[in-house]
Amino acid sequence: MTAYILRRLLLMIPTLFAIMVLNFVIVQFAPGGPIDQVIAQMQGINTDATARISGTASGDTVQSSSDRTSQGSRGVDPELIQRLEKQFGFDKPLHERFVMMLVSYATFDFGESFFKTGSVIDLILSKMPVSISLGLWTTLLVYLISIPLGVRKAVRDGTPFDIWTSGVVIVGYAIPGFLFAVLLVVLFAGGSYFQWFPLRGLVSDNWSELSLWGKAMDYAWHMVLPVVAMVVGGFAGLTMLTKNSFLEEINKQYVMTAKAKGLSERAVLYGHVFRNAMLIVIAGFPAAFVSILFTGALFIEIIFSLDGLGLLGFEAALSRDYPLMFATVYIFTLLGLVMNLIGDVMYVVIDPRIDFAARAT
């Protein structure tokens, strides 16, 4: 197993390299750039998301970001353009900038943000608690709901309970999390009916003045609606995966043999079936956490004004903050690769009969 883990760690290097090359090349041909953003701001042109959609922002003419002085910079002092290019590092060739970026990223030196105060790593670390809170609580609740429900559906397959819960699962799967979040805001966050829960932030403004119990309750109060919105869209797939895994195991020969020996249904279900059926479900926990953390939270963070990694990456893409963009891609990719490796290790921990090292050879 040690050799397998070592090989997987070594394979992360070319994988990271390929992803960074792809993203670097794509960004070079994206319309606009940091210099265009600065010039647009100097000229009083709106560059936010709404302006981009309506076409009123700078860079209406599509151009590659390497052609940084073609459209948005017309009529601007060339010396200013040169100073901006030097400030952002665009006075160096593309390959040289890319090599410098890789060398810095190898030591987790992500540089300074173009448009935000502070280093990139400090900005990312400051947003981590919000995104980790959303991802962790959502993943835990999804598993706590999906596993018992999936087991129950497998045991009572074809019964009215299985049928009506399948309807609930389908509805939960069909409703996007962000749409359900808007519904929760309208109903319970002062939209049109009740104002039982706060709409903004992870904690209240007076959080530091509260007691330990008060801080915990205030934090939970703020997390209710965002987590519920994310759980509704996340439990359906895992529930059906759990049910199908149990159904497959229940119909195997060893289960019939255990029942023939006089073991109770509960002893057979949790003493024999559970370990085999839950292998794929439990081993997928790291990947599920990464998926929820990095893909499911963006709209939720925007809707509930939660200043997390999703919102940070979205703002970086809009403002063409390249150090922040590339750093978030690098960290997200690295975490995803590590979590996939942890998932494989969990397979072996749960079922020692699995040997990835033997398969690799």
Short mmCIF file of N, CA and C in Angstrom, two decimals, residues 128 130-136 139 230 288-298 301 309-310 332 335:
data_model
loop_
_atom_site.label_atom_id
_atom_site.label_comp_id
_atom_site.label_asym_id
_atom_site.label_seq_id
_atom_site.Cartn_x
_atom_site.Cartn_y
_atom_site.Cartn_z
N MET A 128 -11.48 30.33 4.16
CA MET A 128 -11.62 28.90 4.39
C MET A 128 -12.69 28.54 5.43
N VAL A 130 -15.53 29.74 6.29
CA VAL A 130 -16.91 29.78 5.80
C VAL A 130 -17.19 28.58 4.91
N SER A 131 -16.32 28.34 3.93
CA SER A 131 -16.55 27.24 2.99
C SER A 131 -16.44 25.89 3.66
N ILE A 132 -15.48 25.74 4.58
CA ILE A 132 -15.33 24.47 5.28
C ILE A 132 -16.55 24.21 6.16
N SER A 133 -17.07 25.25 6.80
CA SER A 133 -18.27 25.08 7.62
C SER A 133 -19.44 24.58 6.77
N LEU A 134 -19.65 25.21 5.63
CA LEU A 134 -20.73 24.78 4.74
C LEU A 134 -20.52 23.35 4.26
N GLY A 135 -19.31 23.07 3.77
CA GLY A 135 -19.04 21.75 3.21
C GLY A 135 -19.10 20.64 4.24
N LEU A 136 -18.53 20.90 5.43
CA LEU A 136 -18.47 19.85 6.46
C LEU A 136 -19.86 19.52 7.00
N THR A 139 -22.05 17.84 4.28
CA THR A 139 -21.66 16.45 4.02
C THR A 139 -22.10 15.54 5.15
N MET A 230 -28.34 23.32 0.81
CA MET A 230 -27.36 22.45 0.18
C MET A 230 -27.67 20.97 0.42
N ALA A 288 -17.03 13.36 -1.86
CA ALA A 288 -18.30 14.07 -1.68
C ALA A 288 -18.09 15.40 -0.99
N PHE A 289 -17.20 15.42 -0.01
CA PHE A 289 -16.92 16.66 0.71
C PHE A 289 -16.31 17.70 -0.22
N VAL A 290 -15.35 17.28 -1.05
CA VAL A 290 -14.72 18.21 -1.99
C VAL A 290 -15.74 18.73 -2.99
N SER A 291 -16.60 17.83 -3.48
CA SER A 291 -17.62 18.25 -4.45
C SER A 291 -18.55 19.29 -3.86
N ILE A 292 -19.01 19.05 -2.64
CA ILE A 292 -19.92 20.00 -1.99
C ILE A 292 -19.19 21.30 -1.67
N LEU A 293 -17.95 21.18 -1.22
CA LEU A 293 -17.19 22.37 -0.80
C LEU A 293 -16.90 23.30 -1.97
N PHE A 294 -16.53 22.76 -3.12
CA PHE A 294 -16.02 23.58 -4.20
C PHE A 294 -17.00 23.81 -5.35
N THR A 295 -18.06 23.02 -5.42
CA THR A 295 -18.99 23.20 -6.54
C THR A 295 -20.39 23.56 -6.09
N GLY A 296 -20.78 23.14 -4.89
CA GLY A 296 -22.14 23.36 -4.47
C GLY A 296 -22.37 24.63 -3.69
N ALA A 297 -21.30 25.29 -3.26
CA ALA A 297 -21.46 26.40 -2.33
C ALA A 297 -21.45 27.78 -2.99
N LEU A 298 -21.11 27.87 -4.28
CA LEU A 298 -20.94 29.18 -4.90
C LEU A 298 -22.22 30.01 -4.83
N GLU A 301 -23.30 30.82 -1.25
CA GLU A 301 -22.51 31.90 -0.64
C GLU A 301 -22.98 33.26 -1.15
N LEU A 309 -14.83 30.74 -0.16
CA LEU A 309 -13.94 30.51 -1.29
C LEU A 309 -14.67 30.62 -2.62
N GLY A 310 -15.92 30.15 -2.67
CA GLY A 310 -16.67 30.22 -3.91
C GLY A 310 -16.86 31.64 -4.37
N PHE A 332 -7.59 24.00 -5.22
CA PHE A 332 -8.75 23.12 -5.40
C PHE A 332 -8.34 21.80 -6.05
N LEU A 335 -6.28 19.69 -3.52
CA LEU A 335 -7.16 19.10 -2.51
C LEU A 335 -8.00 17.96 -3.10
#
